[in-house]
Every structure is written in structure tokens, then in C-alpha cells.
């Protein structure tokens, strides 16, 4: 009896992927560690390795197939000692050296070898994408359910049954449908020159996640104007000092440092939402939005509170460059409790950003603009002002906590010497 090789989940939010290339053919004999296929996600291209030795008896999915659901069978492997259940294969990022997380405890019911993963273990329960969304929207832990789908997978009917038997849990809301379907919209523009662009990969993932974010997260917004003159003067001195080594720091580096210090000063803001529970973090792990051709990445600078301004600058430049080349490993863009989205370099003065789940907030940063101001002594002067908007998840952070957090950020940006000496 052959064992199925399943489409792996390369990140907690991945629901489908593309099988871009097979590295084996039917009849090939493979050993643990041999390359089986290249899998393309919305973020990167990864390599699928064999976990067991055996013979490839069937390639179920053709090269170039898109939209393959996670845990769907893609091939079959036959060996002398087969496990009775499908065995996920271990995955590594293509052409990158990836730290491997030790496997979880062996399942007693399985004789397969333990599988190593490059990702933090977030949920060992197999469930359909629709079931996961329904469970998240209704604050249901998948581990509390018994799946009735194939191989014990949790499916839609299991969620609906649980909800019908649990009066204290709100009934699932109906899926919001678009008011007009594709054919209806296309008909409106049939006489106008146009092209149809399929929503795939990263752009599709962004559309899905941010739609869910806006529909399910109760956003509120806090706005401040920050005087940048002291920061610009200090930045100029630092960059003069760094000039011989051809290094420089940016305003964005100061913002990262200020946010990291703010999270330490107001720990209530350093949290994430986890299906009805709040996980409060100890370290300041700060995500920064990086624009790429297909959309955006949000690489995370871990332990930002312990790094100097120059270290933050160096790490951010490296992460941004590899993000644009799609060379980041999942552990480098998963995590954090806040995202910084800076559109100031595009001339945008202010905007409201959508929270990136499960983060508690996102800081939208605008351009520095010279403005006429009334100084404390009543005189009129010119200052460089930067507008920022903090979008906050009200399930996690209350207004006063969010205001204190934003005040800490403002304090460190208007008196940036503390970023250097504290």
C-alpha cells in the first residue's frame, strides 16, 4: 500500500500553493533528504524533501498546477514498511540555510518518522481552510473538536455541529458575498478595452487576509503630529560619523527603535490576538512593511529593544533586500505584535493602515512636511512635522493604553537622544 505525500503548510496562514516543478519521476527510488519538488507560495519558493525511503509510484499533481490546497495529496510513495496514514514531508527553503525546529512529540497512532519543520508549531489539528476561518470567527479551539472529514480532518459540518450544541457560542455569521459576480461586472465593461488579471499568489493572500482583518477586527485610530527637527539634526551628525564606512541610518530606523522602546514601556500594547485569548509578548518584535512587485512583505526584527540604531539599520536593509528577492524564510516574516507602514517616502502625508492579524496594532507613517507653528513663547516659526496614525485592535488594547503607547513613540522621536543613550 502506497503512502500519500501531502501539500505541506509552509506558514500558519497558507491555504494553497503551486507545484512549480517535480524533481522526481514515477518509478524513481528516493531516500530521506532527496528533493521531491519545488513548491511556490505567495511568499517564496521552497523545496520539498523526502522523509522516508521508497519508490515514487504516482505523481498525482502535474507541474505548474496552481491553487493546490494544503494537505491535498500530490504524490504517492511505496516502501517496504509503510505507515497507514499520509505522512507530511519536511520542507526547506530553496537555496537558503534554514534553522530547523525540533519535532513535536510522536503521535502514538503513527509509525512514521517524526517530521522536522522550519516553522514554529502553531496548530497540529488538520482542518479545511473554511473550517479554520469559521473556528477563528467564532473563537473555537480546533483542538476541542473531533473531525469527521477524511483522515479525521475538521470540516465545516463539525464547526456547525459544535455551534448548534453550544448555546453560549454565537452562531456563525453568513459568509459575505460580493454584491456583483465577475460575469456581471465584466458585462458592464464589455464595450471598453480592458484585460482581466487573475488574483493569485501574494496579491490573493493580501486580499483575503486584509478583508478578513477589516471585517473581523474592531479598529480604532489614534493620530499625532511629531516634530522631526531634533531627529533630523541628530541623524545628520550620525551619518557624518558613519560616512567613512559608507553606512547611514534612516528616519525609519529611528521609528523602529522608538516603537521597540514604546512596547517595553507599555507592555499592554505588546500583544497579539489568539482566538479569544491574548498573548502578551516580552520582547519587542517589530514588523516593517516592505513593498515588492507582487505586494508586500512584513519582515520582523526580533528583540529590537536590545539592538543599537546601527544594528537595526543593518538588519532592516538586509531583510528588505532579501524580501524584494523573495529570499526570506518564513520564520523571518512570521511573528511580531505591531507593523510599521511608512509611505512618507512616496509623499503621502497621512493615512490609516489595516491591522495585520494577529498583531494588536499598525503604525502608519507619513511624510515630514515643513509647517508654520506657534511656539511655546508665542512666536511664529517653521518646524518639520510628521503625521502618524496608530490603528489599534480594540479587543486587545484599550484607548488609554494605545494613547500611552503612542505617546512613548512620540517622546522618543522628538527627543531621539534617548534612543542612542538609553
C-alpha angles and dihedrals in degrees: 000000000000125000119227121237108216133210102261126229104238095184136015091255098045114116101164142006145186124256097218099174142004115220093190137048132217109282095029118134115225136188130204108291096026115132114252105173148338114249121199119205130179088270111034149345114262135186123236114217129199113250097190134037119247146099125297102237100174140012102209098181125052124231113270094027110150132201097033108169120235112265092019112136113255102170145357129235126193125204138161094258109038128183113230094229130061110270120214113228122229118255133209129185114259115261093350133107105237127192109237121224114221113254123258121251115298117263109243093220094057131075094192121115115262113270121230118218133198089212134076109261104253106159128000094188115107112226139155117258091247091051091050092052093048091048092050094047091051098040094244122154110227090211088067092062134081109221120226096187127097112312091002094301117165109241137179095276091056091056092046092049091050091049093048090053095045111065092180090064118078117247114256114268117239116262110262109240126201110259091230127036124223094261092052093050093043090052091057090058099034092114093051125081109255146137129225116234116200114227104234143147118356095359091054092049091050092050093050098044097044093045089054090045094054092044099045107028118077099225124198126179135224120190132196138167116224127204107228102185097099091045093050091051093049092045090053091053093047093049091049088054092047095045096096089058092046092240130127139175125229134215086251090060089056090049092052090051092047092050091049091053091045092055090053092048094047106033092175088073092051096082145101135215116250112182098296096336132085122229110203114202128215100205127058104247106177124192119206123199113237119190117227131173094265097042128289145314126212105207113189126228104211122213091005091166090068097050129089122237091256092049091050090049093050094047094046093052090051094048093046093050094049091045090057089050091046090239099128119117116227092251088062096058102032119085138026129117101240139031127215114213112187118188094160092106088061092056095254108149098197141344143163117249128207116242116252106227131269090020120107094222149357126215115219111203124198134195125288107252128187108237138177110250139179108238125217091263091055096254123130119245146156122255135172107243128192121196119217130183122198112205108202135193104233091203089068108024128039123214096259093049091049091048092051091048092051090046090056091052091050092048093055094045095048092044099032096167086085089064089059102041105029 
